[in-house]
Coordinates of C-alpha atoms in Angstrom, one line a residue:
M1 CA -54.5 163.8 19.4
S2 CA -51.5 161.9 20.2
K3 CA -50.4 158.5 18.4
H4 CA -50.5 156.8 21.9
K5 CA -54.2 158.0 22.5
L6 CA -55.1 157.1 19.0
V7 CA -53.5 153.5 19.5
Q8 CA -55.4 153.1 22.7
Q9 CA -58.7 154.0 21.0
Y10 CA -57.9 151.5 18.2
R11 CA -57.6 148.9 20.8
D12 CA -60.7 149.8 22.8
Y13 CA -62.8 149.9 19.7
W14 CA -61.8 146.2 18.8
D15 CA -62.2 145.1 22.5
K16 CA -65.6 146.4 22.6
G17 CA -66.4 144.3 19.3
A18 CA -64.6 141.2 20.4
A19 CA -67.8 139.5 21.3
V20 CA -69.6 140.2 18.3
Y21 CA -66.8 139.2 15.9
D22 CA -66.7 135.9 17.9
E23 CA -70.1 135.3 16.9
I24 CA -69.5 135.9 13.6
V25 CA -66.5 133.7 13.6
D26 CA -68.3 131.0 15.4
A27 CA -71.3 131.0 12.5
E28 CA -68.4 130.7 10.0
F29 CA -67.0 127.7 11.8
T30 CA -70.3 125.9 11.6
S31 CA -71.6 127.1 8.2
N32 CA -70.5 126.3 4.5
R33 CA -68.2 129.4 4.9
Y34 CA -65.6 127.3 6.5
D35 CA -65.4 125.0 3.7
Q36 CA -65.3 127.9 1.3
W37 CA -62.5 129.8 3.0
K38 CA -60.7 126.4 3.4
G39 CA -61.0 125.9 -0.4
I40 CA -60.0 129.8 -1.0
L41 CA -56.8 129.6 1.3
S42 CA -55.8 126.0 -0.1
H43 CA -55.7 127.5 -3.7
F44 CA -53.5 130.5 -2.6
L45 CA -51.2 128.1 -0.7
S46 CA -51.1 125.7 -3.6
G47 CA -51.9 123.0 -1.5
K48 CA -48.8 123.0 0.7
S49 CA -48.7 121.7 4.2
N50 CA -46.7 122.2 7.3
L51 CA -46.0 125.8 6.5
K52 CA -44.9 128.3 9.2
V53 CA -47.8 131.0 9.3
L54 CA -48.2 134.3 11.1
D55 CA -51.6 135.3 11.4
V56 CA -52.0 139.2 11.5
G57 CA -54.7 140.6 13.3
T58 CA -56.2 137.2 14.1
G59 CA -59.4 138.5 15.9
P60 CA -61.2 135.6 17.2
G61 CA -58.9 133.4 15.5
F62 CA -60.7 132.0 12.4
F63 CA -57.7 132.0 10.2
A64 CA -55.5 130.7 12.9
V65 CA -57.8 127.9 13.9
L66 CA -58.7 127.0 10.2
L67 CA -54.7 127.1 9.1
S68 CA -53.9 125.0 11.8
Q69 CA -56.5 122.4 11.0
M70 CA -55.0 122.4 7.5
G71 CA -51.6 121.3 8.8
H72 CA -49.8 124.6 9.3
Q73 CA -47.8 125.9 12.1
V74 CA -49.6 129.0 13.2
T75 CA -48.6 132.1 15.2
A76 CA -51.5 134.5 15.5
I77 CA -51.2 138.1 16.8
D78 CA -53.4 140.9 17.6
S79 CA -53.6 144.2 19.5
S80 CA -56.7 143.7 21.3
P81 CA -56.6 141.8 24.7
E82 CA -60.1 140.7 24.2
M83 CA -59.6 139.4 20.6
V84 CA -56.7 137.6 21.9
A85 CA -58.8 135.9 24.7
K86 CA -61.4 135.0 22.0
A87 CA -58.8 133.5 19.8
N88 CA -57.3 131.3 22.6
Q89 CA -60.9 130.2 23.5
N90 CA -61.5 129.2 19.9
A91 CA -57.9 127.5 19.6
H92 CA -58.9 125.4 22.8
K93 CA -62.3 124.5 21.4
Y94 CA -61.1 123.2 18.3
N95 CA -58.1 121.5 19.8
C96 CA -55.6 123.4 17.9
S97 CA -52.0 124.1 18.6
V98 CA -52.0 128.0 17.8
Q99 CA -49.7 130.5 19.4
V100 CA -51.6 133.6 20.2
I101 CA -49.7 136.8 21.1
E102 CA -51.1 140.0 22.2
T103 CA -48.8 142.7 20.6
D104 CA -49.1 146.0 18.3
I105 CA -49.5 144.5 15.0
I106 CA -47.6 147.2 13.4
E107 CA -44.5 147.3 15.6
Y108 CA -44.2 143.3 16.0
K109 CA -40.9 141.9 15.1
T110 CA -39.3 138.8 15.7
E111 CA -36.1 136.9 14.6
E112 CA -38.6 134.1 13.7
K113 CA -39.0 133.5 9.9
Y114 CA -42.1 132.6 8.3
D115 CA -43.3 131.2 5.0
I116 CA -46.6 132.8 4.9
I117 CA -47.9 136.1 6.6
I118 CA -51.6 136.3 6.3
S119 CA -54.3 139.0 7.0
R120 CA -58.0 139.1 6.7
N121 CA -59.8 142.5 6.8
V122 CA -57.1 144.2 8.7
T123 CA -54.6 146.3 6.6
W124 CA -57.3 149.1 6.1
F125 CA -56.9 149.6 9.9
L126 CA -53.1 149.9 9.9
Y127 CA -52.0 153.3 11.1
N128 CA -48.6 152.9 9.6
P129 CA -49.1 150.4 6.8
V130 CA -45.6 151.2 5.2
A131 CA -43.7 150.2 8.2
T132 CA -46.0 147.2 8.6
Y133 CA -45.0 145.9 5.4
Q134 CA -41.6 146.4 5.9
N135 CA -41.6 144.5 9.0
W136 CA -43.6 141.5 7.0
H137 CA -40.8 141.6 4.4
G138 CA -38.1 141.3 7.1
M139 CA -39.9 138.4 8.7
L140 CA -40.5 136.2 5.7
N141 CA -38.2 133.3 4.5
D142 CA -36.9 133.9 1.1
G143 CA -39.5 132.7 -1.3
G144 CA -42.1 133.4 1.5
Q145 CA -45.4 135.3 0.6
V146 CA -47.6 137.9 2.2
I147 CA -51.3 137.4 1.4
I148 CA -53.7 140.2 2.1
F149 CA -57.4 139.9 2.1
D150 CA -59.3 142.9 2.3
A151 CA -61.3 145.7 0.5
N152 CA -62.0 149.5 0.1
W153 CA -64.1 149.5 3.1
N154 CA -64.2 153.1 3.9
L155 CA -63.3 154.9 0.7
F156 CA -66.9 156.1 0.8
L157 CA -65.8 158.3 3.6
T158 CA -63.2 160.2 1.7
D159 CA -64.6 159.9 -1.9
P160 CA -67.9 161.6 -2.7
K161 CA -68.8 159.4 -5.6
E162 CA -68.1 156.3 -3.5
A163 CA -70.0 157.8 -0.8
E164 CA -73.2 158.1 -3.1
L165 CA -72.8 154.5 -4.5
F166 CA -72.5 153.3 -1.0
Q167 CA -75.4 155.2 0.4
K168 CA -77.5 153.5 -2.3
D169 CA -76.3 150.1 -1.8
K170 CA -76.9 150.4 2.1
E171 CA -80.6 151.5 1.5
E172 CA -81.0 148.4 -1.1
A173 CA -79.1 146.0 1.3
A174 CA -81.4 147.0 4.2
A175 CA -84.5 146.5 2.0
K176 CA -83.2 142.8 1.3
G177 CA -82.7 142.5 5.0
Y178 CA -79.2 143.1 5.8
M179 CA -78.7 144.4 9.4
P180 CA -75.3 145.7 10.6
Y181 CA -73.8 143.6 13.1
R182 CA -72.4 146.4 15.2
S183 CA -74.5 149.3 16.9
E184 CA -75.0 152.6 15.0
K185 CA -72.9 154.2 17.6
D186 CA -70.3 151.7 17.2
V187 CA -70.5 152.2 13.5
E188 CA -70.1 155.9 13.7
E189 CA -67.1 155.7 16.0
G190 CA -65.6 153.3 13.6
D191 CA -66.1 155.7 10.8
Q192 CA -64.3 158.4 12.9
L193 CA -61.3 156.1 13.5
A194 CA -61.2 155.3 9.8
L195 CA -60.7 158.9 9.1
T196 CA -57.5 159.2 11.1
L197 CA -56.1 156.1 8.9
P198 CA -54.0 156.5 5.8
L199 CA -55.7 153.7 3.7
S200 CA -58.9 155.4 4.0
Y201 CA -57.6 158.1 1.4
V202 CA -56.1 155.7 -1.4
R203 CA -57.6 153.3 -3.7
R204 CA -56.5 149.8 -3.2
P205 CA -55.1 147.2 -4.0
E206 CA -53.2 149.5 -6.6
W207 CA -51.8 151.5 -3.6
D208 CA -50.6 148.3 -1.8
S209 CA -49.2 146.9 -5.1
E210 CA -46.8 149.9 -5.7
M211 CA -45.8 149.9 -2.0
L212 CA -45.1 146.3 -1.7
R213 CA -42.9 146.3 -4.9
S214 CA -40.7 149.5 -3.7
I215 CA -40.2 147.5 -0.4
G216 CA -38.8 144.6 -2.4
F217 CA -41.6 142.3 -3.0
A218 CA -42.1 140.6 -6.4
Q219 CA -44.4 138.6 -8.4
I220 CA -47.5 140.5 -7.0
Q221 CA -50.7 139.1 -7.8
I222 CA -54.2 140.6 -7.6
H223 CA -57.0 138.5 -7.1
Q224 CA -60.8 139.4 -7.2
G225 CA -64.1 137.7 -7.5
F226 CA -63.5 134.9 -5.0
D227 CA -65.6 136.5 -2.4
V228 CA -69.2 136.7 -4.0
E229 CA -70.1 133.2 -2.9
L230 CA -69.2 134.1 0.7
Y231 CA -71.9 136.8 1.2
H232 CA -75.6 136.5 1.8
I233 CA -77.7 138.6 -0.6
G234 CA -77.9 141.6 1.6
E235 CA -74.0 141.5 2.1
Q236 CA -73.7 141.0 -1.8
V237 CA -75.5 144.2 -2.2
L238 CA -73.8 146.1 0.4
N239 CA -70.2 145.3 -0.9
R240 CA -70.9 145.2 -4.6
H241 CA -68.8 148.5 -5.1
R242 CA -66.4 147.4 -2.6
P243 CA -65.2 144.0 -3.4
M244 CA -62.7 141.9 -1.4
F245 CA -59.3 141.5 -3.0
A246 CA -56.5 139.1 -2.4
I247 CA -52.8 140.3 -2.8
V248 CA -50.4 137.6 -3.1
A249 CA -46.6 139.0 -2.9
N250 CA -43.4 136.9 -3.0
K251 CA -40.1 137.9 -1.2

């Protein structure tokens, strides 16, 4: 399959999920997860204000709105037209001045320089993560930071040991009331798309740390354990062998 057709499939997949993810984000805005994420981001940004931030793969715009409400100048990008529409709606709903741009998040380049480039649960879906990280390095101010929140969400698809652990976790999570937020058909489609993506075949964040360093980033820090309080009990069980990590890398 050609790169163009795959990229269109990726975009279509997220378009179909825009309404579902918007419901998830809406729940985050109106629950204690908002304050939890605000605390996490404030910690990683060292309490700084009025930073120029690029939110990559913004989806329905949760980080974009939250960071704007924290006093930062936010540009948010996403490849999915439906996600961009939801992000614009949420920025308007919460009266935030966020510039939302529909663009291929891998090929996006601008002469604009940012203090922070941030993403949440996005990098696993990059079809060319090396080029993306190189672009990010070029768009940062000197001393700027990349902050990546993600996990080994799909290692179970390519690693038999991880598959066995995840199957047990999934069964136990279901017994505790966890319900997938996308249909079985959509989940299967997402798994098939994940098999076309390079980061489904490597263990992270070790891979990212090595790659970021080779590109020219410095003072790379890995953080874990901050995500436990974000999950309900079923989610905690489901994700106990694929915890979220945060990578902070300086230019």
